[in-house]
Steps between C-alpha positions, in 0.01 A plus 500: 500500500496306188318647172353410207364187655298230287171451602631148706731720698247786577387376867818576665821394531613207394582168694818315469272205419365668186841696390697166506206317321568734270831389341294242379231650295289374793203799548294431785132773417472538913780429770204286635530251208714187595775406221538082490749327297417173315746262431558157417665293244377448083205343465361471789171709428663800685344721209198307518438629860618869456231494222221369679613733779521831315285424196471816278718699754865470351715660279820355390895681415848469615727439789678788563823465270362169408385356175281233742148592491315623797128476603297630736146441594279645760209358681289564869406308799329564794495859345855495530711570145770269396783588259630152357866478327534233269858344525701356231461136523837311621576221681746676760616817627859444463543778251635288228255682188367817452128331618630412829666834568193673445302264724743467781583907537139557510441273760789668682501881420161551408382455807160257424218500795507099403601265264266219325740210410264298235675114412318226340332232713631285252814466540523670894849387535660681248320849560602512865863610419366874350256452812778468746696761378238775503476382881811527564503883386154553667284366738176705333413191237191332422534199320283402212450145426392507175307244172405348858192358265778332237680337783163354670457393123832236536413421865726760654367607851691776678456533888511916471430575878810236574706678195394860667622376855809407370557757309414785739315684211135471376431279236192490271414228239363685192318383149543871371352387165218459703479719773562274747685623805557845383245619750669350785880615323374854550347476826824306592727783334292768661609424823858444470509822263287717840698284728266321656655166429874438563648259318867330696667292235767357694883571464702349281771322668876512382782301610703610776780641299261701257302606803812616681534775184156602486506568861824736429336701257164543641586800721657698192185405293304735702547893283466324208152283630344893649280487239387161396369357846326234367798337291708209710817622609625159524411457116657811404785326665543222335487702172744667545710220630445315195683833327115571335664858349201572303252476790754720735506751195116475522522548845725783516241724217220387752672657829582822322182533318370425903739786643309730231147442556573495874577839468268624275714579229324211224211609357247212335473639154809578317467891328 
């Protein structure tokens, strides 16, 4: 039995959802509430949209052992409550700044019911590389086409249900300035966060000889994965192929921290 319980904990026991959101300063109010993560590169509008999507509801501090600023926001649809993580802005996940450690371990570890990628319908081309990558850790993305208006403003149309198909993801064109599209982001992000819509991105393919070495450490990848089914084992692969020592570090805290709150032995506030 666990005591002294703050008033978040009091229902019960705590999941291994909540407990691992945790390490991140992310505090869900209800187990109910669904956590998203928004990412996407500078100046894109990214916190253009979490404003208009939270308004009021936010309050702002640190990563955890982190001097990057954090923000959260809150807001509800369909009467169901959303907790929305604001992520650094960076334009990849390869781990390469203290901004895209924070942004890629969160989208790994802290185990996120979805993910809105935001880019800039501006310049498309260029904001589908952070857009890939998040797919390639996890298939629960909606993308978020974004200044949709500025592009129809230079004669830029975008085909978004031939972009979604592509993709495998859902994909939303947005004027957040505006409004426009944010009903139809959250409708769209309510069902992949309740799981009524699936998104498939499809695999990314490697050469033969790269392929042959994923395939040979897929079946060890499996204790370490226990925890994190919705992260691609063939990404986590490739990471740590590519000798990625600060993400296998990351990895390694995760699947201990995991072994913990399996067993009951984390509790959510520290005492």
């Amino acid at each position: 039995m666990m005591k002294n319980r703050c008033r978040s904990c009091a229902s019960g026991a705590l999941s291994v959802d909540v407990i691992m959101r945790s390490r991140y300063n992310v505090r869900q109010d209800t187990e109910r509430e669904k956590v998203i993560a928004l990412a996407g590169n500078p100046n894109v509008g990214k916190t253009t949209v979490f404003n208009s999507l939270t308004g009021l509801r936010q309050h702002t501090g640190n990563w955890p052992g982190k001097t990057v600023t954090q923000a959260q926001g809150r807001f509800l649809h369909r009467n169901q409550p959303f907790l929305l993580v604001d992520l650094p802005g960076t334009y990849s996940l390869l781990a390469h700044s203290a901004d895209e450690q924070v942004a890629r371990d969160f989208i790994c570890f802290g185990r996120p019911d979805a993910t809105i990628v935001v880019i800039d319908a501006t310049c498309l081309a260029r904001n589908l590389n952070l857009a890939l990558q998040v797919m390639e850790i996890t298939g629960k993305v909606v993308l978020c086409v974004n200044l949709i208006d500025e592009a129809e403003c230079k004669g830029i149309r975008i085909d978004l249900d031939t972009l979604s198909q592509k993709l495998g993801v859902p994909v939303i064109g947005t004027a957040a300035r505006s409004g426009r599209g944010l009903f139809e982001l959250k409708e769209v992000l309510y069902g992949v966060a309740m799981g009524q819509i699936e998104p498939a991105p499809p695999p990314v393919k490697y050469d033969e000889e790269v392929q042959s070495a994923v395939d040979q450490l897929l079946p060890r990848l499996g204790p370490l994965l226990q925890g994190l089914p919705h992260l691609n084992p063939r990404w986590v692969a490739m990471r740590l192929l590519d000798g990625d020592d600060p993400f296998l570090d990351s990895l390694t805290e995760c699947d201990c921290a995991f072994e913990m709150a399996a067993k009951g032995e984390m509790a959510l506030c520290a005492q």
